Coordinates of C-alpha atoms in Angstrom, one line a residue:
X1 CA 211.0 37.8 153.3
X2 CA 213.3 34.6 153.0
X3 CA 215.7 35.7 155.5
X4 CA 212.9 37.0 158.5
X5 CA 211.4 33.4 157.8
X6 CA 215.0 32.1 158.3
X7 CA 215.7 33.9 161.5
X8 CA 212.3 33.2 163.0
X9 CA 212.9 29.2 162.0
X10 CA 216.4 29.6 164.3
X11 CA 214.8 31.8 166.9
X12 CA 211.9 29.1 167.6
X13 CA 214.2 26.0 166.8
X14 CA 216.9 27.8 169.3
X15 CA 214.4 28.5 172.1
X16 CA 212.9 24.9 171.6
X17 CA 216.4 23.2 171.9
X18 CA 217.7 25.5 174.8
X19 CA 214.1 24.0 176.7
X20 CA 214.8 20.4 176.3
X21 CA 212.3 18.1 174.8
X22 CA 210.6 17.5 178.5
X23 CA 209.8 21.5 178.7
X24 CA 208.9 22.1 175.0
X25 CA 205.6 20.5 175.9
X26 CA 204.9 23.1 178.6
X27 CA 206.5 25.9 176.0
X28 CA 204.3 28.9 176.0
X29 CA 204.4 30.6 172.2
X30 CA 202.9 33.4 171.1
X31 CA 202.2 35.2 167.4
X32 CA 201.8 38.7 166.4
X33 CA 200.5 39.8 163.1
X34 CA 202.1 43.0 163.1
X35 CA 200.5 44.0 159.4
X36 CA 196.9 43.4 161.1
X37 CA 197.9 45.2 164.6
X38 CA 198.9 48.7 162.1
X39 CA 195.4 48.0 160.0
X40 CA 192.6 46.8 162.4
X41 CA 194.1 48.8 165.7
X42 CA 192.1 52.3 166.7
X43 CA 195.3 54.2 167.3
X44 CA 196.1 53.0 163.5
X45 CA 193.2 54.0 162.5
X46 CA 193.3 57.2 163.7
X47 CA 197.1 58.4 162.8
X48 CA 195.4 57.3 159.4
X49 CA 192.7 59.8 159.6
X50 CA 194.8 62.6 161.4
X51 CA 197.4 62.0 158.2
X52 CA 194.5 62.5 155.5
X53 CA 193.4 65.5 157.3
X54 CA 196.5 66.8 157.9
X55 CA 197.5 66.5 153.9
X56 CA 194.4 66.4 152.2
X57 CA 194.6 70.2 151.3
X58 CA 197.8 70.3 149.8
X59 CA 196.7 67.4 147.8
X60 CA 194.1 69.0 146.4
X61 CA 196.0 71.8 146.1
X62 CA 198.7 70.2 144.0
X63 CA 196.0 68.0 142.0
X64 CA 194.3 71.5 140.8
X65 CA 197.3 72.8 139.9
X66 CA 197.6 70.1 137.8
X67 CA 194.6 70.9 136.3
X68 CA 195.6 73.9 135.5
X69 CA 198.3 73.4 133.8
X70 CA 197.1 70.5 131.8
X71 CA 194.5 73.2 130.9
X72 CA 197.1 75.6 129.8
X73 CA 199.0 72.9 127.6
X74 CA 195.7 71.9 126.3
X75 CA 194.9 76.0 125.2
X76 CA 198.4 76.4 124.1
X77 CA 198.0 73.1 121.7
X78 CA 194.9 74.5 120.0
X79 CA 196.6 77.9 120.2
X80 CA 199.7 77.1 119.0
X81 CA 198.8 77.8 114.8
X82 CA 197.6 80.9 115.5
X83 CA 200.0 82.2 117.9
X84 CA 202.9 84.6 116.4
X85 CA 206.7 82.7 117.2
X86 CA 207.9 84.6 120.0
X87 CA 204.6 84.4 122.0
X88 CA 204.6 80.2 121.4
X89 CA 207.8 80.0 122.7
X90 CA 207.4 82.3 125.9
X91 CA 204.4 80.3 126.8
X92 CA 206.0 76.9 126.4
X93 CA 208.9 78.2 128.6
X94 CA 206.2 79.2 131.3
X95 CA 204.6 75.7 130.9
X96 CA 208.1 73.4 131.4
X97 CA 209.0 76.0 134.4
X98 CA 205.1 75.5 135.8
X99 CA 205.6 71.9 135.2
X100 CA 209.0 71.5 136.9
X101 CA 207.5 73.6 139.8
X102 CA 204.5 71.4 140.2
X103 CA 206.6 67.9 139.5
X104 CA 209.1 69.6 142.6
X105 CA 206.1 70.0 145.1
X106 CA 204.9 66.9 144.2
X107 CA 208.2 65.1 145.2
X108 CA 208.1 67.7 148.4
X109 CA 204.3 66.3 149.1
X110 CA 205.1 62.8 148.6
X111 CA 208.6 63.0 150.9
X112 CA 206.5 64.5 153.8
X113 CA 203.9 62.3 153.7
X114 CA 206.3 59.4 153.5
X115 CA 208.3 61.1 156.8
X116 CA 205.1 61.6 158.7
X117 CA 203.5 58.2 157.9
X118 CA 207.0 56.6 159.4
X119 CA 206.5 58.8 162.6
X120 CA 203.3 57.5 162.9
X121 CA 204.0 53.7 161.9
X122 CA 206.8 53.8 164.8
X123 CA 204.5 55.4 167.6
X124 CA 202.1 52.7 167.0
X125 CA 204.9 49.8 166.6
X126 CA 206.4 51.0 170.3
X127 CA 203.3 51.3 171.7
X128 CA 201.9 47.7 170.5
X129 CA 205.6 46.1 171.4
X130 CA 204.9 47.7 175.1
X131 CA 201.5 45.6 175.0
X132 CA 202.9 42.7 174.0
X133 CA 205.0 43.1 176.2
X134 CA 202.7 43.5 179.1
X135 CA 201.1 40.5 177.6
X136 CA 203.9 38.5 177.8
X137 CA 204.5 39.0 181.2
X138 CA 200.9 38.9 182.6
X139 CA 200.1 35.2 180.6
X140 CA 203.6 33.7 181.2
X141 CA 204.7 33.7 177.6
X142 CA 207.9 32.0 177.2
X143 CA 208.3 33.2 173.3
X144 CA 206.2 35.8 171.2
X145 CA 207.0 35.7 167.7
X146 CA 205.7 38.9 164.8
X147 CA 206.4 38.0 161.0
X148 CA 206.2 34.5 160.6
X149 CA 205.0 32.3 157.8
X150 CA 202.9 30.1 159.2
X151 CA 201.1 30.3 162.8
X152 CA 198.4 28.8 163.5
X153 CA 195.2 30.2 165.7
X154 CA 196.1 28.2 168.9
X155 CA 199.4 31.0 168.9
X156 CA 197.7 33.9 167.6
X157 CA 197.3 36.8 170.0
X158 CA 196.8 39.3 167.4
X159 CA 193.8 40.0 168.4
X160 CA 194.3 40.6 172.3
X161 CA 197.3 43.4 171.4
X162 CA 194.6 45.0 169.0
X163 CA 192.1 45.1 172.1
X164 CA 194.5 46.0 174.8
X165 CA 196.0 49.1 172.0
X166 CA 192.1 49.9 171.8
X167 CA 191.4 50.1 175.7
X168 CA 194.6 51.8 176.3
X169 CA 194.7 55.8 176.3
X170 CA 196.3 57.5 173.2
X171 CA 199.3 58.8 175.4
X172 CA 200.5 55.2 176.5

């Protein structure tokens, strides 16, 4: 966090210097809130839903297996007294295994979900970096800044990438 507030400091102090102090007045700057663009934008918004549709079974699935097992571990408990050695034994055996199993296509679940929500994340950063760029040629930017610690609304063009990411079609 430290260090992209550094580089942005030298970045915008750099471009500032390079202009001279007569141009800086007539310096064009722009901000991105790049967290907001991925939240508020429609194509966002809909990787989103095509992500919980996409891996809302297997989630289910996974949390009633769970169930299930928690249900067996909760019979075997109140079982357990009752139950002759050998059969105690074979049945905690087929818990840990059914546990391992479950804990394994959990860490499956939650690798492909992480995979697919970068695939995503990137579609939507290269298509809102090719509308800022467009911006930033169309308005005569000079410097369009994302991450920064401080902007205030006079700079802040979030809100025209989220429209133009809206308006454009979902192949662009």
């Amino acid at each position: 966090m430290i260090t992209k507030f550094f580089k942005s400091l030298v970045v915008t102090a750099a471009a500032v210097a390079a202009l001279g102090s007569a141009q800086a007045q007539d310096l064009k700057i722009g901000y991105v809130n790049s967290e907001r663009v991925l939240r508020e934008a429609a194509p966002a918004k809909a990787a989103l839903q095509r992500m919980e549709a996409d891996f809302s079974k297997r989630d289910k699935d996974l949390n009633d297996q769970g169930a299930k097992l928690k249900a067996a571990a909760d019979k075997l408990e109140k079982d357990a007294p009752t139950l002759p050695e050998a059969e105690r034994n074979r049945r905690q055996r087929e818990l840990v295994e059914a546990d391992r199993d479950l804990q394994r296509k959990r860490r499956e679940f939650q690798e492909d979900l992480n995979q697919r929500r970068n695939e995503e994340t990137a579609g939507i950063v290269e298509r809102a970096n090719k509308v800022i760029k467009q911006i930033f040629d169309a308005e005569k930017y000079d410097l369009i800044l994302q991450d920064v610690v401080f902007a205030g609304p006079r700079v802040d063009i979030t809100e025209k990438v989220i429209k133009a990411l809206n308006a454009a079609p979902a192949g662009r």
